[in-house]
Amino acid sequence: EAQVTQNPRYLITVTGKKLTVTCSQNMNHEYMSWYRQDPGLGLRQIYYSMNVEVTDKGDVPEGYKVSRKEKRNFPLILESPSPNQTSLYFCASSPRQGKNQPQHFGDGTRLSIL
Amino acid sequence: RKEVEQDPGPFNVPEGATVAFNCTYSNSASQSFFWYRQDCRKEPKLLMSVYSSGNEDGRFTAQLNRASQYISLLIRDSKLSDSATYLCVVNWGGGGNKLTFGTGTQLKVEL
């Protein structure tokens, strides 16, 4: 089954404790992206990757890191999480970059930073 | 001004009703447009792309007006299962294939 898989689905942690949210897709997509969703703000892009070893900042990259060592995986790293990073996070992928490429989303990861 | 604006609703409609949502976007260079559906606390799912000539998919019709920079979604014969938040999404075609999302319009279809 074609899918984007995120882990964990839920995480409650404390300020400053490094965490990683994994994202994996099995569709051989070139393009992957991370979004966060907050009430009243909609989904905002954090980072994106157009292919292996090619990543770039989105609209709200501060406090996050990503890597793309393999085509299928695109982990999101919070080196020192803070309460303002409490949010619902989505990973997405599409076959390639391009204006007519809709994106497929993972199930989401709900992070609470205390 | 937000890049993509939607009326948040909620729109409460009876089953069988026709309901329309509008969305405006600020970047005139925007090149592609989509409607996504999001159920409560779930991931967004593509409902349909929006083409310049307008397009239809069953009970759903999408329209694009580039001159006025708005997009619409019409749902005919509403079903209970249509209850969800509908996200207007714009890709301005610049670097990063970035999708810019509206905050969504909530639809509640009632018996």
JSON list of C-alpha atoms in Angstrom, two decimals:
[
{"chain": "A", "resi": 1, "resn": "GLU", "atom": "CA", "xyz": [0.00, 0.00, 0.00]},
{"chain": "A", "resi": 2, "resn": "ALA", "atom": "CA", "xyz": [1.36, 3.42, -0.98]},
{"chain": "A", "resi": 3, "resn": "GLN", "atom": "CA", "xyz": [1.81, 5.51, 2.11]},
{"chain": "A", "resi": 4, "resn": "VAL", "atom": "CA", "xyz": [3.72, 8.06, 4.12]},
{"chain": "A", "resi": 5, "resn": "THR", "atom": "CA", "xyz": [4.51, 6.80, 7.61]},
{"chain": "A", "resi": 6, "resn": "GLN", "atom": "CA", "xyz": [5.37, 9.00, 10.55]},
{"chain": "A", "resi": 7, "resn": "ASN", "atom": "CA", "xyz": [6.57, 7.97, 13.99]},
{"chain": "A", "resi": 8, "resn": "PRO", "atom": "CA", "xyz": [5.75, 8.53, 16.72]},
{"chain": "A", "resi": 9, "resn": "ARG", "atom": "CA", "xyz": [2.11, 9.49, 16.35]},
{"chain": "A", "resi": 10, "resn": "TYR", "atom": "CA", "xyz": [2.05, 11.12, 19.78]},
{"chain": "A", "resi": 11, "resn": "LEU", "atom": "CA", "xyz": [4.85, 12.37, 22.01]},
{"chain": "A", "resi": 12, "resn": "ILE", "atom": "CA", "xyz": [4.90, 14.29, 25.26]},
{"chain": "A", "resi": 13, "resn": "THR", "atom": "CA", "xyz": [8.34, 15.44, 26.29]},
{"chain": "A", "resi": 14, "resn": "VAL", "atom": "CA", "xyz": [10.18, 18.17, 28.15]},
{"chain": "A", "resi": 15, "resn": "THR", "atom": "CA", "xyz": [11.98, 21.31, 27.06]},
{"chain": "A", "resi": 16, "resn": "GLY", "atom": "CA", "xyz": [15.49, 20.74, 25.82]},
{"chain": "A", "resi": 17, "resn": "LYS", "atom": "CA", "xyz": [15.36, 17.00, 25.29]},
{"chain": "A", "resi": 18, "resn": "LYS", "atom": "CA", "xyz": [16.37, 16.24, 21.71]},
{"chain": "A", "resi": 19, "resn": "LEU", "atom": "CA", "xyz": [13.82, 14.35, 19.67]},
{"chain": "A", "resi": 20, "resn": "THR", "atom": "CA", "xyz": [13.43, 13.02, 16.16]},
{"chain": "A", "resi": 21, "resn": "VAL", "atom": "CA", "xyz": [10.23, 12.42, 14.23]},
{"chain": "A", "resi": 22, "resn": "THR", "atom": "CA", "xyz": [10.73, 9.94, 11.43]},
{"chain": "A", "resi": 23, "resn": "CYS", "atom": "CA", "xyz": [9.03, 10.02, 8.06]},
{"chain": "A", "resi": 24, "resn": "SER", "atom": "CA", "xyz": [9.20, 7.31, 5.45]},
{"chain": "A", "resi": 25, "resn": "GLN", "atom": "CA", "xyz": [7.47, 6.93, 2.08]},
{"chain": "A", "resi": 26, "resn": "ASN", "atom": "CA", "xyz": [7.31, 3.84, -0.10]},
{"chain": "A", "resi": 27, "resn": "MET", "atom": "CA", "xyz": [6.34, 5.52, -3.37]},
{"chain": "A", "resi": 28, "resn": "ASN", "atom": "CA", "xyz": [9.84, 6.43, -4.59]},
{"chain": "A", "resi": 29, "resn": "HIS", "atom": "CA", "xyz": [8.89, 10.10, -4.39]},
{"chain": "A", "resi": 30, "resn": "GLU", "atom": "CA", "xyz": [11.63, 12.66, -4.96]},
{"chain": "A", "resi": 31, "resn": "TYR", "atom": "CA", "xyz": [10.01, 15.50, -3.04]},
{"chain": "A", "resi": 32, "resn": "MET", "atom": "CA", "xyz": [9.34, 15.45, 0.69]},
{"chain": "A", "resi": 33, "resn": "SER", "atom": "CA", "xyz": [8.27, 18.15, 3.09]},
{"chain": "A", "resi": 34, "resn": "TRP", "atom": "CA", "xyz": [7.43, 18.85, 6.71]},
{"chain": "A", "resi": 35, "resn": "TYR", "atom": "CA", "xyz": [4.54, 21.04, 7.88]},
{"chain": "A", "resi": 36, "resn": "ARG", "atom": "CA", "xyz": [3.22, 22.09, 11.24]},
{"chain": "A", "resi": 37, "resn": "GLN", "atom": "CA", "xyz": [-0.43, 22.88, 11.87]},
{"chain": "A", "resi": 38, "resn": "ASP", "atom": "CA", "xyz": [-1.56, 25.28, 14.55]},
{"chain": "A", "resi": 39, "resn": "PRO", "atom": "CA", "xyz": [-5.06, 26.61, 15.31]},
{"chain": "A", "resi": 40, "resn": "GLY", "atom": "CA", "xyz": [-5.88, 29.70, 13.28]},
{"chain": "A", "resi": 41, "resn": "LEU", "atom": "CA", "xyz": [-2.64, 29.49, 11.28]},
{"chain": "A", "resi": 42, "resn": "GLY", "atom": "CA", "xyz": [-3.20, 26.59, 8.94]},
{"chain": "A", "resi": 43, "resn": "LEU", "atom": "CA", "xyz": [-0.39, 24.36, 7.78]},
{"chain": "A", "resi": 44, "resn": "ARG", "atom": "CA", "xyz": [2.99, 26.01, 7.43]},
{"chain": "A", "resi": 45, "resn": "GLN", "atom": "CA", "xyz": [6.01, 24.49, 5.75]},
{"chain": "A", "resi": 46, "resn": "ILE", "atom": "CA", "xyz": [9.08, 23.88, 7.93]},
{"chain": "A", "resi": 47, "resn": "TYR", "atom": "CA", "xyz": [11.59, 22.27, 5.55]},
{"chain": "A", "resi": 48, "resn": "TYR", "atom": "CA", "xyz": [11.49, 20.52, 2.23]},
{"chain": "A", "resi": 49, "resn": "SER", "atom": "CA", "xyz": [13.71, 18.26, 0.17]},
{"chain": "A", "resi": 50, "resn": "MET", "atom": "CA", "xyz": [13.76, 17.97, -3.59]},
{"chain": "A", "resi": 51, "resn": "ASN", "atom": "CA", "xyz": [15.90, 14.85, -3.59]},
{"chain": "A", "resi": 52, "resn": "VAL", "atom": "CA", "xyz": [18.60, 12.99, -1.70]},
{"chain": "A", "resi": 53, "resn": "GLU", "atom": "CA", "xyz": [21.02, 15.39, 0.00]},
{"chain": "A", "resi": 54, "resn": "VAL", "atom": "CA", "xyz": [19.02, 18.41, -1.20]},
{"chain": "A", "resi": 55, "resn": "THR", "atom": "CA", "xyz": [17.11, 20.25, 1.53]},
{"chain": "A", "resi": 56, "resn": "ASP", "atom": "CA", "xyz": [15.95, 23.81, 2.03]},
{"chain": "A", "resi": 57, "resn": "LYS", "atom": "CA", "xyz": [14.08, 25.98, 4.49]},
{"chain": "A", "resi": 58, "resn": "GLY", "atom": "CA", "xyz": [10.38, 26.57, 4.35]},
{"chain": "A", "resi": 59, "resn": "ASP", "atom": "CA", "xyz": [8.49, 29.34, 6.11]},
{"chain": "A", "resi": 60, "resn": "VAL", "atom": "CA", "xyz": [9.15, 28.37, 9.73]},
{"chain": "A", "resi": 61, "resn": "PRO", "atom": "CA", "xyz": [12.49, 26.51, 9.93]},
{"chain": "A", "resi": 62, "resn": "GLU", "atom": "CA", "xyz": [13.75, 27.97, 13.23]},
{"chain": "A", "resi": 63, "resn": "GLY", "atom": "CA", "xyz": [14.40, 25.30, 15.84]},
{"chain": "A", "resi": 64, "resn": "TYR", "atom": "CA", "xyz": [14.29, 22.40, 13.38]},
{"chain": "A", "resi": 65, "resn": "LYS", "atom": "CA", "xyz": [16.75, 20.38, 11.35]},
{"chain": "A", "resi": 66, "resn": "VAL", "atom": "CA", "xyz": [16.23, 17.77, 8.66]},
{"chain": "A", "resi": 67, "resn": "SER", "atom": "CA", "xyz": [18.30, 15.34, 6.66]},
{"chain": "A", "resi": 68, "resn": "ARG", "atom": "CA", "xyz": [17.75, 13.36, 3.48]},
{"chain": "A", "resi": 69, "resn": "LYS", "atom": "CA", "xyz": [20.35, 10.63, 3.26]},
{"chain": "A", "resi": 70, "resn": "GLU", "atom": "CA", "xyz": [18.02, 8.20, 1.53]},
{"chain": "A", "resi": 71, "resn": "LYS", "atom": "CA", "xyz": [15.19, 8.84, -0.85]},
{"chain": "A", "resi": 72, "resn": "ARG", "atom": "CA", "xyz": [12.53, 7.22, 1.31]},
{"chain": "A", "resi": 73, "resn": "ASN", "atom": "CA", "xyz": [13.35, 8.88, 4.66]},
{"chain": "A", "resi": 74, "resn": "PHE", "atom": "CA", "xyz": [13.11, 12.49, 5.79]},
{"chain": "A", "resi": 75, "resn": "PRO", "atom": "CA", "xyz": [13.43, 12.81, 9.58]},
{"chain": "A", "resi": 76, "resn": "LEU", "atom": "CA", "xyz": [12.61, 16.01, 11.44]},
{"chain": "A", "resi": 77, "resn": "ILE", "atom": "CA", "xyz": [14.96, 16.81, 14.31]},
{"chain": "A", "resi": 78, "resn": "LEU", "atom": "CA", "xyz": [14.30, 19.12, 17.23]},
{"chain": "A", "resi": 79, "resn": "GLU", "atom": "CA", "xyz": [17.68, 19.60, 18.88]},
{"chain": "A", "resi": 80, "resn": "SER", "atom": "CA", "xyz": [16.35, 21.54, 21.87]},
{"chain": "A", "resi": 81, "resn": "PRO", "atom": "CA", "xyz": [12.56, 21.51, 21.83]},
{"chain": "A", "resi": 82, "resn": "SER", "atom": "CA", "xyz": [10.65, 24.40, 23.37]},
{"chain": "A", "resi": 83, "resn": "PRO", "atom": "CA", "xyz": [6.98, 24.78, 24.31]},
{"chain": "A", "resi": 84, "resn": "ASN", "atom": "CA", "xyz": [6.26, 26.90, 21.21]},
{"chain": "A", "resi": 85, "resn": "GLN", "atom": "CA", "xyz": [7.01, 23.81, 19.11]},
{"chain": "A", "resi": 86, "resn": "THR", "atom": "CA", "xyz": [4.00, 22.07, 20.57]},
{"chain": "A", "resi": 87, "resn": "SER", "atom": "CA", "xyz": [1.99, 21.38, 17.45]},
{"chain": "A", "resi": 88, "resn": "LEU", "atom": "CA", "xyz": [0.61, 18.84, 15.00]},
{"chain": "A", "resi": 89, "resn": "TYR", "atom": "CA", "xyz": [3.24, 17.88, 12.45]},
{"chain": "A", "resi": 90, "resn": "PHE", "atom": "CA", "xyz": [2.72, 16.39, 9.01]},
{"chain": "A", "resi": 91, "resn": "CYS", "atom": "CA", "xyz": [5.18, 14.89, 6.59]},
{"chain": "A", "resi": 92, "resn": "ALA", "atom": "CA", "xyz": [4.24, 14.94, 2.91]},
{"chain": "A", "resi": 93, "resn": "SER", "atom": "CA", "xyz": [5.67, 13.68, -0.35]},
{"chain": "A", "resi": 94, "resn": "SER", "atom": "CA", "xyz": [5.07, 14.04, -4.07]},
{"chain": "A", "resi": 95, "resn": "PRO", "atom": "CA", "xyz": [6.62, 12.34, -7.09]},
{"chain": "A", "resi": 96, "resn": "ARG", "atom": "CA", "xyz": [8.72, 15.39, -7.91]},
{"chain": "A", "resi": 97, "resn": "GLN", "atom": "CA", "xyz": [8.82, 19.10, -7.48]},
{"chain": "A", "resi": 98, "resn": "GLY", "atom": "CA", "xyz": [6.41, 20.83, -9.77]},
{"chain": "A", "resi": 99, "resn": "LYS", "atom": "CA", "xyz": [3.43, 23.12, -9.74]},
{"chain": "A", "resi": 100, "resn": "ASN", "atom": "CA", "xyz": [0.88, 20.44, -10.46]},
{"chain": "A", "resi": 101, "resn": "GLN", "atom": "CA", "xyz": [2.10, 17.89, -7.98]},
{"chain": "A", "resi": 102, "resn": "PRO", "atom": "CA", "xyz": [-0.36, 17.34, -5.14]},
{"chain": "A", "resi": 103, "resn": "GLN", "atom": "CA", "xyz": [1.20, 16.00, -1.99]},
{"chain": "A", "resi": 104, "resn": "HIS", "atom": "CA", "xyz": [0.43, 12.89, 0.00]},
{"chain": "A", "resi": 105, "resn": "PHE", "atom": "CA", "xyz": [0.41, 13.33, 3.75]},
{"chain": "A", "resi": 106, "resn": "GLY", "atom": "CA", "xyz": [1.34, 11.09, 6.62]},
{"chain": "A", "resi": 107, "resn": "ASP", "atom": "CA", "xyz": [-1.04, 10.53, 9.53]},
{"chain": "A", "resi": 108, "resn": "GLY", "atom": "CA", "xyz": [0.50, 13.28, 11.62]},
{"chain": "A", "resi": 109, "resn": "THR", "atom": "CA", "xyz": [2.52, 13.50, 14.83]},
{"chain": "A", "resi": 110, "resn": "ARG", "atom": "CA", "xyz": [1.15, 15.37, 17.80]},
{"chain": "A", "resi": 111, "resn": "LEU", "atom": "CA", "xyz": [4.00, 16.81, 19.87]},
{"chain": "A", "resi": 112, "resn": "SER", "atom": "CA", "xyz": [3.59, 18.34, 23.30]},
{"chain": "A", "resi": 113, "resn": "ILE", "atom": "CA", "xyz": [6.64, 20.06, 24.76]},
{"chain": "A", "resi": 114, "resn": "LEU", "atom": "CA", "xyz": [6.30, 20.80, 28.47]},
{"chain": "B", "resi": 1, "resn": "ARG", "atom": "CA", "xyz": [-3.09, 40.03, 4.59]},
{"chain": "B", "resi": 2, "resn": "LYS", "atom": "CA", "xyz": [-2.94, 36.24, 4.56]},
{"chain": "B", "resi": 3, "resn": "GLU", "atom": "CA", "xyz": [-1.71, 34.61, 1.38]},
{"chain": "B", "resi": 4, "resn": "VAL", "atom": "CA", "xyz": [-4.75, 32.36, 1.23]},
{"chain": "B", "resi": 5, "resn": "GLU", "atom": "CA", "xyz": [-7.96, 33.38, 2.97]},
{"chain": "B", "resi": 6, "resn": "GLN", "atom": "CA", "xyz": [-11.03, 31.35, 3.74]},
{"chain": "B", "resi": 7, "resn": "ASP", "atom": "CA", "xyz": [-14.14, 31.87, 5.80]},
{"chain": "B", "resi": 8, "resn": "PRO", "atom": "CA", "xyz": [-13.60, 29.53, 8.77]},
{"chain": "B", "resi": 9, "resn": "GLY", "atom": "CA", "xyz": [-17.30, 28.73, 9.15]},
{"chain": "B", "resi": 10, "resn": "PRO", "atom": "CA", "xyz": [-18.70, 26.51, 10.47]},
{"chain": "B", "resi": 11, "resn": "PHE", "atom": "CA", "xyz": [-21.25, 26.03, 7.77]},
{"chain": "B", "resi": 12, "resn": "ASN", "atom": "CA", "xyz": [-24.11, 23.96, 9.18]},
{"chain": "B", "resi": 13, "resn": "VAL", "atom": "CA", "xyz": [-26.27, 22.60, 6.38]},
{"chain": "B", "resi": 14, "resn": "PRO", "atom": "CA", "xyz": [-28.98, 19.94, 6.13]},
{"chain": "B", "resi": 15, "resn": "GLU", "atom": "CA", "xyz": [-28.34, 16.74, 4.28]},
{"chain": "B", "resi": 16, "resn": "GLY", "atom": "CA", "xyz": [-29.06, 17.18, 0.59]},
{"chain": "B", "resi": 17, "resn": "ALA", "atom": "CA", "xyz": [-28.23, 20.88, 0.54]},
{"chain": "B", "resi": 18, "resn": "THR", "atom": "CA", "xyz": [-25.88, 22.58, -1.88]},
{"chain": "B", "resi": 19, "resn": "VAL", "atom": "CA", "xyz": [-23.07, 24.51, -0.26]},
{"chain": "B", "resi": 20, "resn": "ALA", "atom": "CA", "xyz": [-20.32, 26.67, -1.73]},
{"chain": "B", "resi": 21, "resn": "PHE", "atom": "CA", "xyz": [-17.01, 27.82, -0.31]},
{"chain": "B", "resi": 22, "resn": "ASN", "atom": "CA", "xyz": [-14.83, 30.58, -1.62]},
{"chain": "B", "resi": 23, "resn": "CYS", "atom": "CA", "xyz": [-11.17, 31.21, -1.14]},
{"chain": "B", "resi": 24, "resn": "THR", "atom": "CA", "xyz": [-9.02, 34.17, -2.16]},
{"chain": "B", "resi": 25, "resn": "TYR", "atom": "CA", "xyz": [-5.28, 34.22, -2.75]},
{"chain": "B", "resi": 26, "resn": "SER", "atom": "CA", "xyz": [-2.93, 37.16, -2.80]},
{"chain": "B", "resi": 27, "resn": "ASN", "atom": "CA", "xyz": [-0.09, 36.03, -5.08]},
{"chain": "B", "resi": 28, "resn": "SER", "atom": "CA", "xyz": [-1.08, 36.70, -8.67]},
{"chain": "B", "resi": 29, "resn": "ALA", "atom": "CA", "xyz": [1.78, 34.47, -9.81]},
{"chain": "B", "resi": 30, "resn": "SER", "atom": "CA", "xyz": [0.14, 31.41, -8.25]},
{"chain": "B", "resi": 31, "resn": "GLN", "atom": "CA", "xyz": [0.08, 28.57, -10.70]},
{"chain": "B", "resi": 32, "resn": "SER", "atom": "CA", "xyz": [-1.78, 25.62, -9.31]},
{"chain": "B", "resi": 33, "resn": "PHE", "atom": "CA", "xyz": [-4.67, 25.21, -6.98]},
{"chain": "B", "resi": 34, "resn": "PHE", "atom": "CA", "xyz": [-6.19, 22.43, -4.95]},
{"chain": "B", "resi": 35, "resn": "TRP", "atom": "CA", "xyz": [-8.92, 21.63, -2.50]},
{"chain": "B", "resi": 36, "resn": "TYR", "atom": "CA", "xyz": [-7.94, 19.30, 0.33]},
{"chain": "B", "resi": 37, "resn": "ARG", "atom": "CA", "xyz": [-10.25, 17.75, 2.86]},
{"chain": "B", "resi": 38, "resn": "GLN", "atom": "CA", "xyz": [-9.22, 17.28, 6.48]},
{"chain": "B", "resi": 39, "resn": "ASP", "atom": "CA", "xyz": [-11.18, 15.29, 9.02]},
{"chain": "B", "resi": 40, "resn": "CYS", "atom": "CA", "xyz": [-10.75, 16.14, 12.67]},
{"chain": "B", "resi": 41, "resn": "ARG", "atom": "CA", "xyz": [-7.16, 15.51, 13.79]},
{"chain": "B", "resi": 42, "resn": "LYS", "atom": "CA", "xyz": [-6.41, 13.57, 10.61]},
{"chain": "B", "resi": 43, "resn": "GLU", "atom": "CA", "xyz": [-4.09, 14.26, 7.69]},
{"chain": "B", "resi": 44, "resn": "PRO", "atom": "CA", "xyz": [-5.17, 16.46, 4.78]},
{"chain": "B", "resi": 45, "resn": "LYS", "atom": "CA", "xyz": [-6.27, 14.48, 1.74]},
{"chain": "B", "resi": 46, "resn": "LEU", "atom": "CA", "xyz": [-6.47, 15.76, -1.79]},
{"chain": "B", "resi": 47, "resn": "LEU", "atom": "CA", "xyz": [-10.07, 16.30, -2.82]},
{"chain": "B", "resi": 48, "resn": "MET", "atom": "CA", "xyz": [-9.44, 17.75, -6.25]},
{"chain": "B", "resi": 49, "resn": "SER", "atom": "CA", "xyz": [-7.17, 19.94, -8.29]},
{"chain": "B", "resi": 50, "resn": "VAL", "atom": "CA", "xyz": [-8.66, 23.14, -9.68]},
{"chain": "B", "resi": 51, "resn": "TYR", "atom": "CA", "xyz": [-8.24, 23.93, -13.35]},
{"chain": "B", "resi": 52, "resn": "SER", "atom": "CA", "xyz": [-8.72, 27.21, -15.16]},
{"chain": "B", "resi": 53, "resn": "SER", "atom": "CA", "xyz": [-11.69, 25.92, -17.11]},
{"chain": "B", "resi": 54, "resn": "GLY", "atom": "CA", "xyz": [-13.38, 24.59, -13.99]},
{"chain": "B", "resi": 55, "resn": "ASN", "atom": "CA", "xyz": [-13.75, 20.92, -13.23]},
{"chain": "B", "resi": 56, "resn": "GLU", "atom": "CA", "xyz": [-16.20, 18.53, -11.73]},
{"chain": "B", "resi": 57, "resn": "ASP", "atom": "CA", "xyz": [-15.84, 15.29, -9.83]},
{"chain": "B", "resi": 58, "resn": "GLY", "atom": "CA", "xyz": [-19.18, 13.74, -8.99]},
{"chain": "B", "resi": 59, "resn": "ARG", "atom": "CA", "xyz": [-20.97, 16.06, -6.58]},
{"chain": "B", "resi": 60, "resn": "PHE", "atom": "CA", "xyz": [-18.00, 18.42, -6.34]},
{"chain": "B", "resi": 61, "resn": "THR", "atom": "CA", "xyz": [-17.30, 21.32, -8.70]},
{"chain": "B", "resi": 62, "resn": "ALA", "atom": "CA", "xyz": [-14.28, 23.57, -8.51]},
{"chain": "B", "resi": 63, "resn": "GLN", "atom": "CA", "xyz": [-13.86, 26.91, -10.22]},
{"chain": "B", "resi": 64, "resn": "LEU", "atom": "CA", "xyz": [-10.92, 29.26, -10.62]},
{"chain": "B", "resi": 65, "resn": "ASN", "atom": "CA", "xyz": [-11.14, 32.97, -11.33]},
{"chain": "B", "resi": 66, "resn": "ARG", "atom": "CA", "xyz": [-7.63, 34.23, -11.99]},
{"chain": "B", "resi": 67, "resn": "ALA", "atom": "CA", "xyz": [-8.70, 37.81, -12.63]},
{"chain": "B", "resi": 68, "resn": "SER", "atom": "CA", "xyz": [-10.29, 38.09, -9.20]},
{"chain": "B", "resi": 69, "resn": "GLN", "atom": "CA", "xyz": [-7.88, 35.64, -7.59]},
{"chain": "B", "resi": 70, "resn": "TYR", "atom": "CA", "xyz": [-10.41, 33.36, -6.05]},
{"chain": "B", "resi": 71, "resn": "ILE", "atom": "CA", "xyz": [-11.25, 29.70, -6.06]},
{"chain": "B", "resi": 72, "resn": "SER", "atom": "CA", "xyz": [-14.54, 28.09, -5.25]},
{"chain": "B", "resi": 73, "resn": "LEU", "atom": "CA", "xyz": [-15.80, 24.66, -4.29]},
{"chain": "B", "resi": 74, "resn": "LEU", "atom": "CA", "xyz": [-19.43, 23.65, -4.75]},
{"chain": "B", "resi": 75, "resn": "ILE", "atom": "CA", "xyz": [-20.82, 20.55, -3.09]},
{"chain": "B", "resi": 76, "resn": "ARG", "atom": "CA", "xyz": [-24.18, 19.33, -4.28]},
{"chain": "B", "resi": 77, "resn": "ASP", "atom": "CA", "xyz": [-26.49, 16.94, -2.46]},
{"chain": "B", "resi": 78, "resn": "SER", "atom": "CA", "xyz": [-24.46, 17.11, 0.77]},
{"chain": "B", "resi": 79, "resn": "LYS", "atom": "CA", "xyz": [-23.96, 13.88, 2.70]},
{"chain": "B", "resi": 80, "resn": "LEU", "atom": "CA", "xyz": [-23.28, 13.42, 6.38]},
{"chain": "B", "resi": 81, "resn": "SER", "atom": "CA", "xyz": [-19.89, 12.06, 5.36]},
{"chain": "B", "resi": 82, "resn": "ASP", "atom": "CA", "xyz": [-18.99, 15.39, 3.76]},
{"chain": "B", "resi": 83, "resn": "SER", "atom": "CA", "xyz": [-18.62, 16.89, 7.24]},
{"chain": "B", "resi": 84, "resn": "ALA", "atom": "CA", "xyz": [-15.00, 17.97, 7.44]},
{"chain": "B", "resi": 85, "resn": "THR", "atom": "CA", "xyz": [-12.74, 20.98, 7.08]},
{"chain": "B", "resi": 86, "resn": "TYR", "atom": "CA", "xyz": [-12.01, 22.00, 3.50]},
{"chain": "B", "resi": 87, "resn": "LEU", "atom": "CA", "xyz": [-8.60, 23.51, 2.85]},
{"chain": "B", "resi": 88, "resn": "CYS", "atom": "CA", "xyz": [-7.90, 25.82, -0.05]},
{"chain": "B", "resi": 89, "resn": "VAL", "atom": "CA", "xyz": [-4.34, 25.27, -1.24]},
{"chain": "B", "resi": 90, "resn": "VAL", "atom": "CA", "xyz": [-2.21, 27.27, -3.63]},
{"chain": "B", "resi": 91, "resn": "ASN", "atom": "CA", "xyz": [1.15, 26.54, -5.21]},
{"chain": "B", "resi": 92, "resn": "TRP", "atom": "CA", "xyz": [2.74, 29.66, -6.60]},
{"chain": "B", "resi": 93, "resn": "GLY", "atom": "CA", "xyz": [5.24, 27.64, -8.53]},
{"chain": "B", "resi": 94, "resn": "GLY", "atom": "CA", "xyz": [8.35, 29.07, -6.95]},
{"chain": "B", "resi": 95, "resn": "GLY", "atom": "CA", "xyz": [11.14, 27.06, -5.46]},
{"chain": "B", "resi": 96, "resn": "GLY", "atom": "CA", "xyz": [10.24, 24.21, -3.19]},
{"chain": "B", "resi": 97, "resn": "ASN", "atom": "CA", "xyz": [6.86, 23.11, -4.51]},
{"chain": "B", "resi": 98, "resn": "LYS", "atom": "CA", "xyz": [5.52, 24.82, -1.43]},
{"chain": "B", "resi": 99, "resn": "LEU", "atom": "CA", "xyz": [1.86, 24.50, -0.82]},
{"chain": "B", "resi": 100, "resn": "THR", "atom": "CA", "xyz": [0.31, 27.52, 0.90]},
{"chain": "B", "resi": 101, "resn": "PHE", "atom": "CA", "xyz": [-2.74, 26.51, 2.88]},
{"chain": "B", "resi": 102, "resn": "GLY", "atom": "CA", "xyz": [-5.77, 28.44, 3.93]},
{"chain": "B", "resi": 103, "resn": "THR", "atom": "CA", "xyz": [-6.89, 27.88, 7.49]},
{"chain": "B", "resi": 104, "resn": "GLY", "atom": "CA", "xyz": [-9.87, 25.88, 6.26]},
{"chain": "B", "resi": 105, "resn": "THR", "atom": "CA", "xyz": [-13.64, 26.10, 6.19]},
{"chain": "B", "resi": 106, "resn": "GLN", "atom": "CA", "xyz": [-15.53, 23.77, 8.48]},
{"chain": "B", "resi": 107, "resn": "LEU", "atom": "CA", "xyz": [-18.61, 22.05, 7.10]},
{"chain": "B", "resi": 108, "resn": "LYS", "atom": "CA", "xyz": [-21.16, 20.23, 9.25]},
{"chain": "B", "resi": 109, "resn": "VAL", "atom": "CA", "xyz": [-23.88, 18.34, 7.43]},
{"chain": "B", "resi": 110, "resn": "GLU", "atom": "CA", "xyz": [-26.85, 17.53, 9.64]},
{"chain": "B", "resi": 111, "resn": "LEU", "atom": "CA", "xyz": [-29.87, 15.26, 9.39]}
]
